[in-house]
PDB file of C-alpha atoms in Angstrom:
ATOM      1  CA  MET A   1      48.128 166.502 114.244  1.00 81.00           C
ATOM      2  CA  ALA A   2      44.339 166.820 114.118  1.00 93.00           C
ATOM      3  CA  ASP A   3      41.778 165.261 116.492  1.00 96.00           C
ATOM      4  CA  CYS A   4      39.008 164.218 113.959  1.00 96.00           C
ATOM      5  CA  GLN A   5      35.495 163.079 115.231  1.00 97.00           C
ATOM      6  CA  ILE A   6      34.103 159.915 113.252  1.00 98.00           C
ATOM      7  CA  ASN A   7      30.502 160.545 113.231  1.00 96.00           C
ATOM      8  CA  CYS A   8      29.861 157.877 110.235  1.00 97.00           C
ATOM      9  CA  ILE A   9      31.169 154.389 108.757  1.00 97.00           C
ATOM     10  CA  ASN A  10      30.413 152.066 106.440  1.00 95.00           C
ATOM     11  CA  LEU A  11      30.626 148.033 106.399  1.00 95.00           C
ATOM     12  CA  SER A  12      31.409 145.591 104.006  1.00 92.00           C
ATOM     13  CA  ASN A  13      28.859 143.403 102.953  1.00 87.00           C
ATOM     14  CA  SER A  14      30.039 140.398 104.759  1.00 82.00           C
ATOM     15  CA  GLY A  15      29.401 141.516 108.204  1.00 79.00           C
ATOM     16  CA  ARG A  16      28.577 144.034 111.089  1.00 80.00           C
ATOM     17  CA  ASN A  17      31.483 143.577 113.204  1.00 84.00           C
ATOM     18  CA  HIS A  18      34.525 145.981 113.934  1.00 87.00           C
ATOM     19  CA  GLU A  19      36.460 143.912 111.586  1.00 87.00           C
ATOM     20  CA  HIS A  20      34.021 144.643 108.613  1.00 93.00           C
ATOM     21  CA  ILE A  21      34.555 148.591 108.984  1.00 94.00           C
ATOM     22  CA  THR A  22      35.695 149.850 105.671  1.00 95.00           C
ATOM     23  CA  HIS A  23      35.554 153.426 105.840  1.00 96.00           C
ATOM     24  CA  VAL A  24      35.274 155.936 108.483  1.00 98.00           C
ATOM     25  CA  GLY A  25      34.044 160.056 108.282  1.00 97.00           C
ATOM     26  CA  ASN A  26      32.771 163.113 109.573  1.00 96.00           C
ATOM     27  CA  GLY A  27      29.431 163.286 107.005  1.00 88.00           C
ATOM     28  CA  ARG A  28      30.168 165.147 104.202  1.00 83.00           C
ATOM     29  CA  SER A  29      33.538 166.833 105.303  1.00 91.00           C
ATOM     30  CA  TRP A  30      36.035 163.598 104.662  1.00 95.00           C
ATOM     31  CA  ARG A  31      35.722 159.770 104.768  1.00 96.00           C
ATOM     32  CA  ILE A  32      39.043 157.511 104.480  1.00 97.00           C
ATOM     33  CA  THR A  33      39.743 154.104 104.156  1.00 97.00           C
ATOM     34  CA  ARG A  34      40.276 151.933 107.542  1.00 97.00           C
ATOM     35  CA  GLU A  35      43.959 151.107 105.779  1.00 98.00           C
ATOM     36  CA  ASP A  36      44.694 154.830 106.094  1.00 98.00           C
ATOM     37  CA  ALA A  37      42.690 155.758 109.522  1.00 98.00           C
ATOM     38  CA  ILE A  38      45.161 152.863 110.825  1.00 98.00           C
ATOM     39  CA  HIS A  39      48.388 154.514 109.290  1.00 98.00           C
ATOM     40  CA  ARG A  40      47.307 158.020 110.770  1.00 98.00           C
ATOM     41  CA  ILE A  41      46.803 156.735 114.232  1.00 98.00           C
ATOM     42  CA  LYS A  42      50.107 154.121 114.191  1.00 97.00           C
ATOM     43  CA  ALA A  43      52.226 157.019 112.694  1.00 97.00           C
ATOM     44  CA  GLY A  44      50.551 159.713 114.973  1.00 96.00           C
ATOM     45  CA  ILE A  45      49.700 161.741 112.186  1.00 97.00           C
ATOM     46  CA  ASP A  46      46.157 161.904 113.630  1.00 98.00           C
ATOM     47  CA  THR A  47      43.611 160.941 116.386  1.00 98.00           C
ATOM     48  CA  PHE A  48      39.972 159.863 115.630  1.00 98.00           C
ATOM     49  CA  TYR A  49      37.288 159.655 118.084  1.00 97.00           C
ATOM     50  CA  VAL A  50      33.672 159.337 118.397  1.00 97.00           C
ATOM     51  CA  VAL A  51      31.237 161.332 120.804  1.00 95.00           C
ATOM     52  CA  ASP A  52      28.011 159.259 122.513  1.00 89.00           C
ATOM     53  CA  ILE A  53      24.575 160.373 122.513  1.00 88.00           C
ATOM     54  CA  TYR A  54      25.785 161.426 126.475  1.00 91.00           C
ATOM     55  CA  GLY A  55      28.561 163.856 124.949  1.00 92.00           C
ATOM     56  CA  ARG A  56      30.769 161.574 125.837  1.00 91.00           C
ATOM     57  CA  ARG A  57      34.135 161.067 124.077  1.00 94.00           C
ATOM     58  CA  ALA A  58      35.691 157.230 123.111  1.00 95.00           C
ATOM     59  CA  ASN A  59      38.966 157.663 121.239  1.00 96.00           C
ATOM     60  CA  VAL A  60      39.294 155.015 117.862  1.00 97.00           C
ATOM     61  CA  GLY A  61      42.482 152.821 118.675  1.00 96.00           C
ATOM     62  CA  VAL A  62      43.617 150.179 116.528  1.00 97.00           C
ATOM     63  CA  VAL A  63      43.203 146.481 117.365  1.00 95.00           C
ATOM     64  CA  ASP A  64      47.225 144.191 116.339  1.00 94.00           C
ATOM     65  CA  ALA A  65      44.479 141.500 114.503  1.00 94.00           C
ATOM     66  CA  SER A  66      45.356 140.368 111.208  1.00 93.00           C
ATOM     67  CA  PRO A  67      44.168 142.041 109.651  1.00 93.00           C
ATOM     68  CA  PRO A  68      44.327 145.175 112.009  1.00 96.00           C
ATOM     69  CA  TYR A  69      41.124 146.942 112.676  1.00 95.00           C
ATOM     70  CA  LEU A  70      39.612 150.235 114.346  1.00 97.00           C
ATOM     71  CA  ARG A  71      37.603 150.003 117.555  1.00 96.00           C
ATOM     72  CA  THR A  72      36.889 152.834 120.312  1.00 96.00           C
ATOM     73  CA  TYR A  73      38.190 152.504 123.926  1.00 93.00           C
ATOM     74  CA  ALA A  74      36.994 154.430 127.078  1.00 86.00           C
ATOM     75  CA  ASP A  75      38.752 153.870 130.491  1.00 85.00           C
ATOM     76  CA  GLY A  76      40.588 151.583 129.028  1.00 87.00           C
ATOM     77  CA  VAL A  77      38.433 149.226 127.740  1.00 89.00           C
ATOM     78  CA  TRP A  78      37.419 148.551 123.904  1.00 90.00           C
ATOM     79  CA  THR A  79      33.996 149.585 123.469  1.00 88.00           C
ATOM     80  CA  ASP A  80      31.661 149.259 120.562  1.00 90.00           C
ATOM     81  CA  ASN A  81      30.784 153.062 119.924  1.00 92.00           C
ATOM     82  CA  LEU A  82      32.254 152.966 116.628  1.00 94.00           C
ATOM     83  CA  LEU A  83      29.830 150.439 115.835  1.00 92.00           C
ATOM     84  CA  ALA A  84      27.013 152.790 116.758  1.00 93.00           C
ATOM     85  CA  GLN A  85      27.817 155.546 113.622  1.00 95.00           C
ATOM     86  CA  THR A  86      25.215 156.199 110.961  1.00 94.00           C
ATOM     87  CA  THR A  87      26.271 155.084 107.647  1.00 94.00           C
ATOM     88  CA  CYS A  88      28.530 157.146 105.575  1.00 94.00           C
ATOM     89  CA  GLN A  89      26.954 158.691 102.328  1.00 89.00           C
ATOM     90  CA  LEU A  90      28.631 157.805  99.306  1.00 75.00           C
ATOM     91  CA  TYR A  91      29.406 160.953  97.132  1.00 63.00           C
TER      92      TYR A  91
END
């Protein structure tokens, strides 16, 4: 199982909330769809996390909505750290 740091996201044109995240990535190293990240988390293939400006880690989890979406959590509480990431460059 890989432990993957996310440092960029892409959002759909229709909004700026967690539900509108379409891709997550790590700079030029990799970028995957929201659906792929959700599958990898639920299947136990990979874990994902972000690091805030203070160096604190927040894990990425799946919110079981319809459709499911990604969101960070720390100390058992859902947080907005994922939305604070920069925009992934399309390459």
